[in-house]
Coordinates of C-alpha atoms (C1' of nucleotides) in Angstrom, one line a residue:
Chain X
M237 CA 44.8 38.6 -57.2
S238 CA 44.6 35.9 -54.8
Q239 CA 41.4 36.9 -53.8
E240 CA 40.2 35.8 -57.0
S241 CA 41.5 32.8 -57.1
A242 CA 40.3 32.4 -53.3
S243 CA 36.8 33.3 -54.1
A244 CA 34.6 31.4 -55.9
A245 CA 32.8 32.7 -58.8
N246 CA 29.0 33.6 -58.2
F247 CA 26.1 35.7 -60.4
I248 CA 27.0 39.1 -58.8
R249 CA 30.8 38.7 -58.9
N250 CA 30.4 37.8 -62.8
Q251 CA 27.9 40.5 -63.3
L252 CA 30.5 43.4 -61.6
R253 CA 33.4 42.0 -63.5
D254 CA 31.4 41.9 -66.9
E255 CA 30.5 45.5 -66.1
L256 CA 33.9 46.8 -65.1
E257 CA 35.5 45.0 -68.3
S258 CA 32.8 46.6 -70.8
G259 CA 33.3 50.1 -69.2
Q260 CA 29.8 50.4 -67.8
G261 CA 31.5 51.9 -64.4
A262 CA 34.9 53.1 -63.2
S263 CA 34.6 51.6 -59.4
I264 CA 32.3 49.8 -57.6
V265 CA 30.9 51.0 -54.1
T266 CA 29.1 48.4 -52.1
R267 CA 27.8 48.9 -48.8
F268 CA 27.0 46.7 -45.5
P269 CA 23.4 48.2 -44.1
P270 CA 23.0 46.4 -40.5
E271 CA 20.2 47.6 -38.3
P272 CA 21.6 48.0 -35.1
N273 CA 18.8 46.1 -33.1
G274 CA 20.9 42.9 -32.5
F275 CA 24.0 41.4 -33.1
L276 CA 25.3 40.1 -36.4
H277 CA 25.1 36.3 -37.1
V278 CA 26.7 33.8 -39.3
G279 CA 24.2 34.8 -42.3
H280 CA 25.4 38.7 -42.0
A281 CA 29.1 37.5 -42.4
K282 CA 28.1 35.9 -45.7
S283 CA 26.8 39.4 -46.4
I284 CA 29.6 41.3 -45.1
C285 CA 32.1 38.8 -47.2
L286 CA 30.1 39.6 -50.6
N287 CA 30.2 43.2 -50.0
F288 CA 33.5 43.8 -48.7
G289 CA 34.9 41.3 -50.7
L290 CA 33.8 42.7 -53.9
A291 CA 35.0 46.2 -53.0
E292 CA 38.2 44.6 -52.1
Q293 CA 38.4 42.7 -55.4
F294 CA 37.3 45.3 -57.6
G295 CA 39.3 47.9 -55.8
G296 CA 36.4 49.5 -54.8
V297 CA 35.1 50.6 -51.0
C298 CA 32.3 49.2 -49.2
H299 CA 30.4 51.5 -46.4
L300 CA 29.6 50.5 -43.3
R301 CA 26.0 52.5 -42.9
F302 CA 23.9 51.8 -39.9
D303 CA 20.0 51.4 -41.0
D304 CA 18.8 53.4 -38.0
T305 CA 15.4 54.4 -38.7
N306 CA 13.5 52.6 -36.1
P307 CA 15.0 54.1 -32.7
E308 CA 12.8 52.3 -30.5
K309 CA 14.3 48.9 -31.4
E310 CA 18.1 50.3 -31.6
E311 CA 20.8 50.7 -29.2
Q312 CA 24.2 51.9 -28.8
V313 CA 25.5 48.7 -27.9
Y314 CA 24.8 47.0 -30.7
I315 CA 26.2 49.7 -32.9
D316 CA 29.6 48.9 -30.9
A317 CA 29.2 45.4 -31.1
I318 CA 28.6 45.4 -35.1
K319 CA 31.9 47.4 -35.5
E320 CA 33.7 45.4 -33.4
D321 CA 32.5 41.6 -35.3
I322 CA 33.2 43.6 -38.8
Q323 CA 36.9 44.5 -37.5
W324 CA 37.3 41.3 -36.5
L325 CA 36.6 39.7 -39.4
G326 CA 39.4 41.7 -41.1
F327 CA 37.1 43.9 -43.0
E328 CA 37.7 47.9 -43.0
W329 CA 35.0 50.4 -44.4
G330 CA 37.3 53.1 -44.8
G331 CA 36.4 56.3 -42.7
D332 CA 33.7 56.7 -40.4
A333 CA 30.8 54.6 -40.1
R334 CA 27.9 56.2 -41.9
F335 CA 24.7 56.4 -40.4
A336 CA 20.9 56.5 -42.5
S337 CA 20.1 59.2 -39.6
D338 CA 23.2 61.2 -41.0
Y339 CA 20.5 61.8 -44.2
F340 CA 17.3 62.8 -41.9
D341 CA 17.6 66.5 -43.3
T342 CA 17.8 65.5 -46.8
L343 CA 15.6 63.1 -46.7
Y344 CA 12.8 65.3 -45.1
E345 CA 13.7 67.6 -47.9
W346 CA 12.9 65.2 -50.5
A347 CA 9.8 64.2 -48.9
Q348 CA 8.4 68.1 -49.2
H349 CA 9.8 67.7 -52.7
L350 CA 7.4 64.8 -53.4
V351 CA 4.5 66.6 -51.8
R352 CA 5.1 69.5 -54.1
E353 CA 5.1 67.2 -57.0
G354 CA 1.8 65.6 -55.9
K355 CA 3.6 62.4 -55.5
A356 CA 3.1 62.1 -51.5
Y357 CA 0.3 63.0 -49.0
V358 CA -0.4 63.2 -45.4
D359 CA -2.9 60.3 -44.3
D360 CA -5.1 60.2 -41.4
L361 CA -5.6 56.4 -41.6
N362 CA -4.7 54.9 -38.6
A363 CA -2.9 51.3 -39.0
E364 CA -5.9 49.2 -38.8
Q365 CA -7.9 51.3 -41.5
M366 CA -4.9 51.6 -43.7
R367 CA -4.8 47.4 -43.7
E368 CA -8.3 47.6 -44.7
Y369 CA -7.7 50.1 -47.5
R370 CA -4.7 47.9 -48.6
G371 CA -6.9 45.4 -50.0
T372 CA -5.2 41.6 -50.3
L373 CA -3.0 39.7 -52.1
T374 CA -5.6 38.8 -54.8
E375 CA -8.1 42.2 -54.4
P376 CA -6.9 45.6 -55.3
G377 CA -6.8 48.3 -52.5
K378 CA -9.0 51.4 -52.5
P379 CA -7.6 55.3 -52.3
S380 CA -7.6 56.8 -49.0
P381 CA -10.3 59.3 -48.3
H382 CA -7.1 61.8 -47.7
R383 CA -5.4 60.9 -50.7
E384 CA -6.6 64.2 -52.7
R385 CA -5.3 66.8 -50.2
S386 CA -3.6 70.1 -51.6
V387 CA -0.2 70.6 -51.9
E388 CA -0.3 73.3 -49.2
E389 CA -2.4 71.2 -46.5
N390 CA -0.1 68.3 -47.2
L391 CA 3.1 70.8 -46.8
D392 CA 1.4 72.1 -43.4
L393 CA 0.5 68.6 -42.1
L394 CA 3.7 67.4 -42.6
D395 CA 5.5 70.4 -40.9
R396 CA 3.2 70.0 -37.8
M397 CA 4.0 66.0 -37.8
R398 CA 7.9 66.9 -37.6
K399 CA 6.9 69.5 -35.1
G400 CA 5.4 66.5 -32.8
E401 CA 1.9 68.1 -33.0
F402 CA 0.2 64.8 -33.2
A403 CA 0.5 61.7 -31.5
E404 CA 2.1 58.6 -32.6
G405 CA -0.1 56.9 -35.6
E406 CA -2.7 59.4 -36.1
K407 CA -0.8 60.7 -39.3
S408 CA 1.7 59.1 -41.7
L409 CA 3.0 60.6 -44.8
R410 CA 2.1 58.1 -48.1
A411 CA 3.9 58.1 -51.4
K412 CA 1.0 58.1 -53.9
I413 CA 1.5 55.7 -56.5
D414 CA -1.0 52.9 -57.2
M415 CA -3.7 51.5 -54.8
A416 CA -4.5 48.9 -57.0
A417 CA -0.8 47.7 -57.8
P418 CA -0.4 44.0 -58.0
N419 CA 2.6 44.7 -55.9
I420 CA 1.7 45.3 -52.6
N421 CA 4.6 47.7 -52.0
L422 CA 3.4 49.9 -54.5
R423 CA 0.1 50.7 -52.9
D424 CA 0.8 54.2 -51.1
P425 CA 3.9 52.8 -49.0
V426 CA 4.5 54.8 -45.8
L427 CA 7.3 57.2 -46.2
Y428 CA 7.3 58.5 -42.4
R429 CA 5.5 57.7 -39.5
I430 CA 5.2 59.6 -36.2
R431 CA 7.6 58.6 -33.3
H432 CA 8.2 60.2 -30.1
A433 CA 10.9 58.3 -29.2
R434 CA 14.5 59.4 -28.8
H435 CA 17.0 58.3 -31.2
H436 CA 20.5 56.9 -30.1
Q437 CA 22.1 59.3 -33.0
T438 CA 19.7 62.4 -33.1
G439 CA 18.2 62.2 -29.9
D440 CA 15.2 64.4 -29.7
A441 CA 15.5 66.2 -33.0
W442 CA 13.0 64.2 -34.8
K443 CA 9.3 63.0 -33.9
I444 CA 9.0 61.4 -37.4
Y445 CA 11.1 58.7 -38.8
P446 CA 11.5 57.8 -42.5
S447 CA 10.6 54.1 -43.1
Y448 CA 13.1 51.7 -44.7
D449 CA 11.8 52.3 -48.2
F450 CA 11.9 55.7 -48.1
T451 CA 15.6 55.7 -46.7
H452 CA 17.6 52.9 -48.1
G453 CA 18.0 53.7 -51.4
Q454 CA 18.1 57.5 -51.2
S455 CA 20.9 56.7 -48.5
D456 CA 22.7 54.6 -51.3
A457 CA 22.2 57.4 -53.5
L458 CA 23.8 59.7 -51.6
E459 CA 26.9 57.7 -50.7
G460 CA 27.5 57.2 -54.5
V461 CA 27.0 53.5 -53.7
T462 CA 26.8 51.8 -56.9
H463 CA 25.6 48.3 -56.1
S464 CA 23.0 47.7 -53.3
I465 CA 23.2 44.0 -52.3
C466 CA 20.4 42.7 -50.4
T467 CA 18.7 39.6 -49.7
L468 CA 15.9 38.0 -51.8
E469 CA 13.0 39.3 -49.7
F470 CA 13.6 42.9 -50.9
E471 CA 13.0 41.8 -54.3
D472 CA 9.4 42.9 -54.4
H473 CA 10.8 46.2 -53.3
R474 CA 12.9 47.1 -56.2
P475 CA 10.2 48.8 -58.3
L476 CA 9.9 51.2 -55.0
Y477 CA 13.6 51.4 -54.6
E478 CA 13.8 52.4 -58.3
W479 CA 10.5 54.8 -57.9
F480 CA 12.2 56.9 -55.4
L481 CA 15.3 57.2 -57.5
A482 CA 13.4 58.3 -60.3
N483 CA 11.3 60.7 -58.5
L484 CA 13.8 62.5 -56.4
P485 CA 16.8 64.8 -57.6
V486 CA 19.4 62.1 -56.6
P487 CA 22.9 62.2 -57.4
N488 CA 23.4 58.8 -58.9
T489 CA 21.1 55.5 -59.4
P490 CA 22.6 52.6 -57.6
R491 CA 21.3 49.3 -58.9
Q492 CA 19.6 46.9 -56.3
I493 CA 20.7 43.1 -56.6
E494 CA 19.6 40.3 -54.3
F495 CA 20.6 37.0 -53.3
A496 CA 19.5 34.1 -50.9
R497 CA 20.0 34.6 -47.3
L498 CA 22.1 32.2 -45.5
N499 CA 20.2 29.1 -43.7
L500 CA 22.2 26.7 -41.4
N501 CA 20.9 23.6 -40.0
Y502 CA 20.7 22.8 -36.6
T503 CA 20.4 26.5 -35.6
V504 CA 18.2 29.5 -36.5
T505 CA 19.4 32.7 -38.1
S506 CA 16.9 35.4 -36.9
K507 CA 17.6 38.0 -35.1
R508 CA 14.2 37.9 -33.6
K509 CA 15.0 34.3 -32.4
L510 CA 18.5 34.8 -31.1
K511 CA 17.2 38.0 -29.4
L512 CA 14.4 35.4 -27.6
L513 CA 17.4 33.0 -26.7
V514 CA 19.1 35.8 -25.2
D515 CA 16.2 37.5 -23.0
Q516 CA 15.0 34.2 -22.1
N517 CA 18.6 33.5 -20.6
I518 CA 18.6 30.4 -22.5
V519 CA 21.9 31.2 -23.8
D520 CA 24.6 33.1 -21.7
G521 CA 23.9 36.5 -23.8
W522 CA 24.7 37.4 -27.3
D523 CA 28.3 36.0 -27.5
D524 CA 27.2 32.6 -25.9
P525 CA 29.9 30.0 -27.8
R526 CA 26.3 28.3 -28.8
M527 CA 25.0 31.3 -30.8
P528 CA 25.6 31.3 -34.1
T529 CA 26.4 35.1 -33.7
I530 CA 30.0 36.2 -34.8
S531 CA 30.6 37.1 -31.6
G532 CA 29.5 33.9 -30.4
M533 CA 31.5 31.9 -32.9
R534 CA 34.5 34.0 -32.0
R535 CA 34.0 32.9 -28.4
R536 CA 33.7 29.5 -29.2
G537 CA 37.0 29.6 -30.9
Y538 CA 36.3 30.0 -34.8
T539 CA 39.1 32.3 -36.5
P540 CA 38.2 35.2 -39.0
A541 CA 39.8 33.1 -41.8
S542 CA 37.7 30.2 -41.0
I543 CA 34.4 32.1 -41.3
R544 CA 35.4 33.9 -44.5
K545 CA 36.5 30.5 -45.9
F546 CA 32.7 29.1 -45.0
C547 CA 31.5 32.1 -46.9
D548 CA 33.4 31.3 -49.8
M549 CA 32.5 27.7 -49.8
I550 CA 29.1 28.3 -49.9
G551 CA 28.7 30.1 -52.9
V552 CA 26.0 33.2 -53.5
A553 CA 23.0 32.3 -55.4
R554 CA 19.1 33.1 -55.8
A555 CA 17.9 29.6 -54.8
A556 CA 16.8 29.3 -51.0
S557 CA 19.1 26.8 -49.4
V558 CA 19.8 25.1 -46.4
V559 CA 23.8 24.9 -45.5
D560 CA 25.0 21.8 -43.9
I561 CA 26.6 22.4 -40.7
H562 CA 29.5 20.1 -41.6
M563 CA 30.6 22.8 -44.1
L564 CA 31.2 25.1 -40.9
Y565 CA 33.0 22.3 -39.4
H566 CA 35.1 21.5 -42.0
A567 CA 35.9 25.3 -42.7
I568 CA 37.3 25.4 -38.8
R569 CA 39.0 22.0 -38.6
S570 CA 41.1 22.5 -41.7
D571 CA 42.3 26.1 -40.3
L572 CA 42.9 24.9 -37.1
E573 CA 44.8 21.8 -38.4
D574 CA 47.4 23.9 -39.9
N575 CA 47.3 26.5 -37.1
A576 CA 46.5 25.2 -33.7
P577 CA 49.6 24.3 -31.6
R578 CA 48.8 20.8 -29.9
A579 CA 48.4 19.9 -26.3
M580 CA 47.3 17.2 -24.0
C581 CA 44.2 17.1 -22.1
V582 CA 42.4 14.5 -20.1
M583 CA 39.0 15.1 -19.7
K584 CA 37.6 12.2 -17.6
P585 CA 40.6 11.3 -15.5
L586 CA 41.2 7.7 -14.5
K587 CA 44.3 7.2 -12.4
V588 CA 47.1 5.2 -13.7
V589 CA 50.2 4.2 -11.5
L590 CA 53.7 3.2 -13.5
T591 CA 54.7 -0.1 -11.4
N592 CA 58.1 -0.1 -12.7
W593 CA 58.7 3.7 -12.5
D594 CA 60.4 4.9 -9.1
A595 CA 58.3 7.0 -7.0
D596 CA 60.7 10.1 -7.2
R597 CA 61.8 9.7 -11.1
E598 CA 61.0 12.5 -13.3
E599 CA 61.3 12.5 -16.8
V600 CA 60.9 15.4 -19.1
F601 CA 60.0 15.0 -23.0
E602 CA 60.7 17.8 -25.2
V603 CA 58.0 17.2 -28.1
P604 CA 56.9 19.4 -31.2
G605 CA 54.3 22.0 -30.8
H606 CA 52.7 20.8 -33.8
P607 CA 53.7 17.7 -35.9
A608 CA 54.0 19.7 -39.3
R609 CA 55.1 23.2 -38.1
D610 CA 58.6 23.8 -37.2
D611 CA 58.1 27.4 -36.4
M612 CA 55.9 26.4 -33.3
G613 CA 59.0 25.4 -31.4
M614 CA 58.9 22.2 -28.7
R615 CA 57.1 21.8 -25.3
K616 CA 58.1 20.4 -22.3
L617 CA 56.3 17.5 -21.0
P618 CA 57.0 15.8 -17.6
M619 CA 56.4 12.4 -16.8
T620 CA 56.0 10.9 -13.5
K621 CA 54.8 7.7 -12.0
T622 CA 51.2 8.5 -11.6
L623 CA 49.5 9.7 -14.9
W624 CA 46.1 10.7 -15.9
I625 CA 44.5 9.0 -18.8
D626 CA 41.0 9.4 -20.2
Q627 CA 38.5 6.9 -18.9
D628 CA 37.0 6.3 -22.7
D629 CA 40.7 5.1 -23.2
F630 CA 40.6 2.1 -21.0
M631 CA 37.8 -0.7 -21.1
E632 CA 37.9 -3.8 -19.0
E633 CA 35.9 -5.7 -21.7
P634 CA 36.8 -4.1 -24.9
P635 CA 35.3 -4.9 -28.3
K636 CA 37.5 -6.3 -31.3
K637 CA 39.4 -3.7 -32.7
F638 CA 39.8 -1.6 -29.6
F639 CA 43.2 -0.2 -30.0
R640 CA 43.3 1.4 -26.5
L641 CA 43.9 0.1 -22.8
A642 CA 42.5 -3.0 -21.5
P643 CA 43.5 -5.8 -19.0
G644 CA 46.8 -7.1 -20.1
K645 CA 46.9 -5.0 -23.5
E646 CA 49.5 -2.6 -24.5
V647 CA 49.2 1.0 -25.5
R648 CA 51.7 3.8 -26.4
L649 CA 51.2 6.7 -24.4
R650 CA 51.8 9.9 -26.8
N651 CA 55.2 11.2 -27.0
T652 CA 56.3 8.5 -24.8
Y653 CA 56.4 4.7 -23.8
I654 CA 54.5 2.0 -24.2
I655 CA 52.7 0.8 -21.5
R656 CA 50.8 -2.6 -20.5
C657 CA 47.7 -2.6 -18.2
D658 CA 48.5 -5.5 -15.3
E659 CA 46.1 -4.8 -12.8
V660 CA 42.8 -3.1 -12.6
I661 CA 42.0 -1.6 -9.1
K662 CA 38.2 -0.9 -8.4
N663 CA 36.5 0.7 -5.5
D664 CA 33.6 -1.2 -3.5
A665 CA 31.0 0.1 -6.1
G666 CA 32.6 -2.1 -8.6
D667 CA 34.1 1.1 -10.5
V668 CA 37.4 0.9 -12.0
V669 CA 38.9 3.9 -10.2
E670 CA 43.0 2.9 -10.8
L671 CA 45.1 1.1 -13.4
H672 CA 48.5 -0.2 -12.6
C673 CA 50.9 -0.6 -15.3
S674 CA 54.1 -1.3 -16.4
V675 CA 56.4 0.7 -18.9
D676 CA 58.3 -1.1 -21.5
Y677 CA 61.6 1.2 -21.5
D678 CA 62.9 0.0 -24.9
T679 CA 59.9 1.5 -26.8
L680 CA 60.8 5.4 -26.8
G681 CA 61.0 6.8 -30.4
K682 CA 60.6 2.9 -32.1
N683 CA 58.2 0.5 -32.2
P684 CA 58.9 -2.9 -30.5
E685 CA 59.9 -5.6 -33.4
D686 CA 58.3 -8.6 -31.9
R687 CA 54.6 -7.0 -31.9
K688 CA 52.5 -4.2 -32.9
V689 CA 51.1 -1.8 -30.8
K690 CA 48.7 0.0 -32.5
G691 CA 46.9 2.4 -29.7
V692 CA 48.6 5.8 -28.8
I693 CA 46.5 7.4 -26.2
H694 CA 47.1 11.1 -24.4
W695 CA 48.0 11.4 -20.5
V696 CA 49.0 14.3 -18.2
S697 CA 51.2 13.6 -15.1
E698 CA 49.4 13.8 -11.8
T699 CA 51.9 16.0 -10.3
H700 CA 52.3 18.2 -13.1
G701 CA 48.8 18.6 -14.7
V702 CA 47.1 21.6 -14.4
P703 CA 43.1 21.5 -13.6
I704 CA 41.1 23.4 -16.3
E705 CA 37.5 23.6 -16.8
V706 CA 36.6 22.2 -20.4
R707 CA 33.2 23.7 -21.9
N708 CA 32.0 21.0 -24.4
Y709 CA 29.3 22.6 -26.6
D710 CA 27.1 21.0 -29.0
N711 CA 24.4 22.3 -31.6
L712 CA 21.9 24.5 -29.7
F713 CA 19.0 22.4 -31.6
Q714 CA 18.6 18.6 -31.8
V715 CA 16.5 18.8 -35.3
E716 CA 17.8 20.2 -38.5
S717 CA 15.3 22.8 -38.9
P718 CA 14.2 23.9 -35.7
D719 CA 11.9 26.6 -37.1
K720 CA 10.4 24.4 -39.7
D721 CA 7.0 23.4 -38.5
K722 CA 5.2 26.6 -37.7
D723 CA 2.8 25.0 -35.3
I724 CA 5.7 23.9 -32.9
D725 CA 7.8 26.5 -31.0
F726 CA 11.5 26.3 -31.9
L727 CA 12.2 26.3 -28.3
E728 CA 11.0 22.7 -28.2
H729 CA 13.7 21.6 -30.2
L730 CA 16.7 22.9 -27.8
N731 CA 19.4 20.5 -27.3
P732 CA 19.5 19.8 -23.5
D733 CA 23.1 18.5 -23.7
S734 CA 24.2 21.5 -26.0
L735 CA 26.7 22.5 -22.9
E736 CA 29.0 19.9 -21.1
I737 CA 31.5 21.0 -18.3
C738 CA 34.3 18.6 -17.8
Q739 CA 36.8 19.3 -14.8
A740 CA 39.7 18.3 -17.0
I741 CA 43.5 18.1 -16.4
G742 CA 46.0 19.6 -19.1
E743 CA 49.3 19.7 -19.6
P744 CA 51.4 22.2 -17.8
A745 CA 51.9 24.4 -20.9
L746 CA 48.1 24.9 -20.6
A747 CA 48.7 27.0 -17.5
E748 CA 50.3 29.8 -19.6
A749 CA 47.4 30.0 -22.3
R750 CA 46.2 33.3 -22.9
A751 CA 42.6 34.7 -23.8
E752 CA 41.7 33.3 -27.2
D753 CA 44.7 31.3 -27.6
R754 CA 43.7 27.9 -29.8
F755 CA 44.8 24.4 -29.4
Q756 CA 44.5 20.9 -30.4
F757 CA 43.8 18.9 -27.7
E758 CA 45.2 15.6 -29.5
R759 CA 42.5 13.1 -30.1
V760 CA 39.8 15.2 -28.9
G761 CA 39.2 18.5 -30.5
Y762 CA 39.9 22.0 -30.9
F763 CA 39.7 24.3 -28.0
C764 CA 40.0 28.0 -27.0
A765 CA 40.8 29.9 -24.3
D766 CA 37.7 31.6 -23.1
R767 CA 38.1 35.2 -23.7
Y768 CA 36.5 36.2 -20.3
A769 CA 37.6 33.4 -17.6
L770 CA 41.3 34.5 -17.1
D771 CA 39.8 37.7 -16.2
E772 CA 38.1 36.0 -13.4
G773 CA 40.7 34.1 -12.5
K774 CA 39.6 30.9 -14.1
R775 CA 41.2 28.5 -16.4
V776 CA 38.3 27.6 -19.3
F777 CA 38.5 26.3 -22.7
N778 CA 35.5 26.1 -24.8
R779 CA 35.5 23.2 -27.4
T780 CA 35.2 24.9 -31.0
V781 CA 34.9 21.5 -32.7
S782 CA 35.6 18.0 -31.9
L783 CA 38.2 16.2 -34.2
K784 CA 36.6 13.6 -36.5
D785 CA 36.1 10.4 -34.5
G786 CA 36.5 7.5 -37.0
W787 CA 36.1 5.0 -34.0
A788 CA 32.8 6.3 -33.0
K789 CA 31.7 6.2 -36.6
A790 CA 32.8 2.6 -36.5
Q791 CA 31.0 1.5 -33.5
K792 CA 27.7 3.3 -34.8
K793 CA 27.7 0.8 -37.6
G794 CA 28.4 -1.9 -35.1
Chain U
rU1031 C1' -7.3 32.7 -63.0
rG1032 C1' -2.8 38.6 -57.3
rG1033 C1' 2.7 39.8 -57.9
rG1034 C1' 7.7 38.5 -57.5
rG1035 C1' 11.3 34.4 -57.4
rU1036 C1' 14.0 29.4 -57.5
rA1037 C1' 14.2 24.3 -59.3
rU1038 C1' 21.6 20.8 -61.3
rA1039 C1' 24.0 14.2 -56.5
rG1040 C1' 22.3 13.6 -49.2
rC1041 C1' 23.8 19.2 -48.6
rC1042 C1' 25.8 23.9 -51.1
rA1043 C1' 27.1 25.2 -56.3
rA1044 C1' 29.7 25.6 -61.3
rG1045 C1' 27.5 25.9 -66.1
rU1046 C1' 24.9 30.8 -70.8
rG1047 C1' 23.9 25.1 -77.8
rG1048 C1' 29.0 20.9 -78.0
rU1049 C1' 28.3 15.8 -74.7
rA1050 C1' 27.3 17.3 -65.9
rA1051 C1' 33.2 21.8 -62.2
rG1052 C1' 34.3 21.8 -57.5
rG1053 C1' 33.7 21.7 -52.0
rC1054 C1' 30.8 19.2 -48.0
rA1055 C1' 28.8 14.5 -46.3
rC1056 C1' 29.2 9.7 -47.2
rC1057 C1' 31.7 4.5 -48.9
rG1058 C1' 36.3 1.9 -49.4
rG1059 C1' 42.2 1.5 -49.7
rU1060 C1' 47.4 3.6 -48.2
rU1061 C1' 50.2 6.1 -44.6
rU1062 C1' 50.5 7.2 -39.7
rC1063 C1' 53.6 7.6 -32.0
rU1064 C1' 46.9 11.8 -32.7
rG1065 C1' 41.1 5.8 -34.7
rG1066 C1' 43.3 12.9 -36.5
rU1067 C1' 45.6 15.3 -40.7
rA1068 C1' 47.9 13.8 -45.6
rC1069 C1' 47.2 11.1 -49.8
rC1070 C1' 44.3 7.3 -53.4
rG1071 C1' 39.7 5.8 -55.3
rG1072 C1' 34.2 5.6 -55.4
rC1073 C1' 29.9 8.5 -55.6
rA1074 C1' 24.3 12.5 -61.3
rU1075 C1' 24.3 8.0 -68.7
rU1076 C1' 21.7 12.9 -66.4
rC1077 C1' 19.9 18.4 -64.8
rC1078 C1' 11.6 19.1 -61.0
rC1079 C1' 7.8 16.9 -65.5
rA1080 C1' 5.8 16.2 -70.3
rG1081 C1' 6.3 17.7 -75.1
rG1082 C1' 8.8 20.6 -79.1
rU1083 C1' 13.2 23.1 -82.1
rU1084 C1' 18.4 20.9 -83.2
rC1085 C1' 23.6 17.0 -86.1
rG1086 C1' 23.6 17.9 -80.7
rA1087 C1' 19.6 20.7 -75.2
rG1088 C1' 21.2 21.3 -68.2
rU1089 C1' 21.2 25.4 -71.6
rC1090 C1' 16.7 27.5 -76.3
rC1091 C1' 10.6 26.7 -77.0
rU1092 C1' 5.4 25.4 -75.2
rG1093 C1' 2.9 23.4 -71.3
rG1094 C1' 2.5 21.8 -66.4
rU1095 C1' 4.4 20.6 -61.3
rA1096 C1' 6.7 21.7 -56.4
rC1097 C1' 8.7 24.8 -53.0
rC1098 C1' 10.1 30.4 -51.1
rC1099 C1' 8.9 35.7 -50.6
rC1100 C1' 4.8 39.8 -50.0
rA1101 C1' -1.3 42.3 -47.2
rG1102 C1' 4.2 46.2 -40.6
rC1103 C1' 3.0 53.0 -39.3
rC1104 C1' 9.7 46.3 -38.9
rA1105 C1' 14.3 46.4 -41.8

RNA sequence: UGGGGUAUAGCCAAGUGGUAAGGCACCGGUUUCUGGUACCGGCAUUCCCAGGUUCGAGUCCUGGUACCCCAGCCA
């Protein structure tokens, strides 16, 4: 029941609840039907959360079924990746994954059934001719010259198509519905096309493959799916979906319900475009942390809970919409705020020498792993005479209200003492290369009574800090809607600064981080130890999302 | 003057005839050894527009307008 309170109402959830309450069905079966021709992205996550979430909430089941009717575009690697992503998100499909190709035999029998009923025929028109015969949006189509072949001839031709006697594109099996239908999907849609391609599941068993329309609803029916939830672009296919169910001896009649697909600003959610980014090496694979793929988000540091929360926040409706990326940022920040241990890490090091600290003195502070989570224990923070602080935390000529270090000014080193900047050391080029500061030893765990020191900055001991590579990721695109303008290639909107690599220095505890450990680097952001880097002997942290930066915001306002 | 959909704040989204939820973003303030978090407050006299019905309309009716999807042997 916690599921129910955690999930916002939406029209599909309401509909199922009403149906169940009024006794129109005893239980529900949903399905998530990806085509294994690419990796799953955040839009699929919405569908996954919806389908699996509904099944979970109403005590039903959700099948994972690969919609694998186009062998030329599909691959086993995608199947494996899709399964892993769904499991990582925290969902189970119960039993084995299913494949539309499991039903190829039945589908073929049903095609023959349609032929025998005079409701399907083998056509000789090629693709181009078929387009001409189909008519346009405003003009009706006209019947193919082969539309009235006899049942016997159709059966024979279909059998020979299956045996591979014809070349690809030479023939196709079509439903005989209505060439003048205002809904173009009803103008004798193709049921089977010839493809002399090896299929990743069925090998060389078939020379013909069923179309989506001829496969999807029947697969739903064969699996006992009660609610076939899909995106809006399939709405026009619903009459066809229902036509097959009505004209075939199917064991039950699932209902198709459509909802609006997810669009997110500053990114693209189109498998075709994502594949292009991968194929052109614009990103480092499908799971590049900048990709909106589930595996990319995982590598970036998103948690399964944060993605599920996001899907819950955005809701489910039928209006086309574009969700603000801040919703996603909010979802991950709120998870990590509660659950990520804290650490200090200096991105762009600036040397600080404590002038009133003995050269060989070392003091180790025990500080909380998380300010509000005792269960996260304590960590050790060694302090020495020479430290690193972030370059951004020092300004030689600071503006008003700059609460960090500046000549003659004081700041607290997080978890330790207040220091004052007494001297600024520059190199020949005039760059600040070192700060000489003095420690006020009477400020540990308390504030001075005669003055207010508002600033707190993070730091790392020079002798104990561990070098780490930090990859700061930003939006892949620099405009809100990269694919809005049809005349401009979306690649032109690529953000040249989507990745910034820093040779940073982290506190000692970070040396122990294991793959996918997440931290808040205090005052900076949330970071995730890269899944793969450790195997390569490198210590790499990916920035999941920055902390909100009130100072930067104030600066911008002037 | 093809068909199918959708319009509620900058964004997402509840709402199904009884007087506009919630979240994000944004703007103030309080607290704070993270300019973070937390907390408090602000943010639609009005629901695409115009008429109509009704004691009462975001919800019903009529007529418009805008936007999205469809002419793959892709899904």
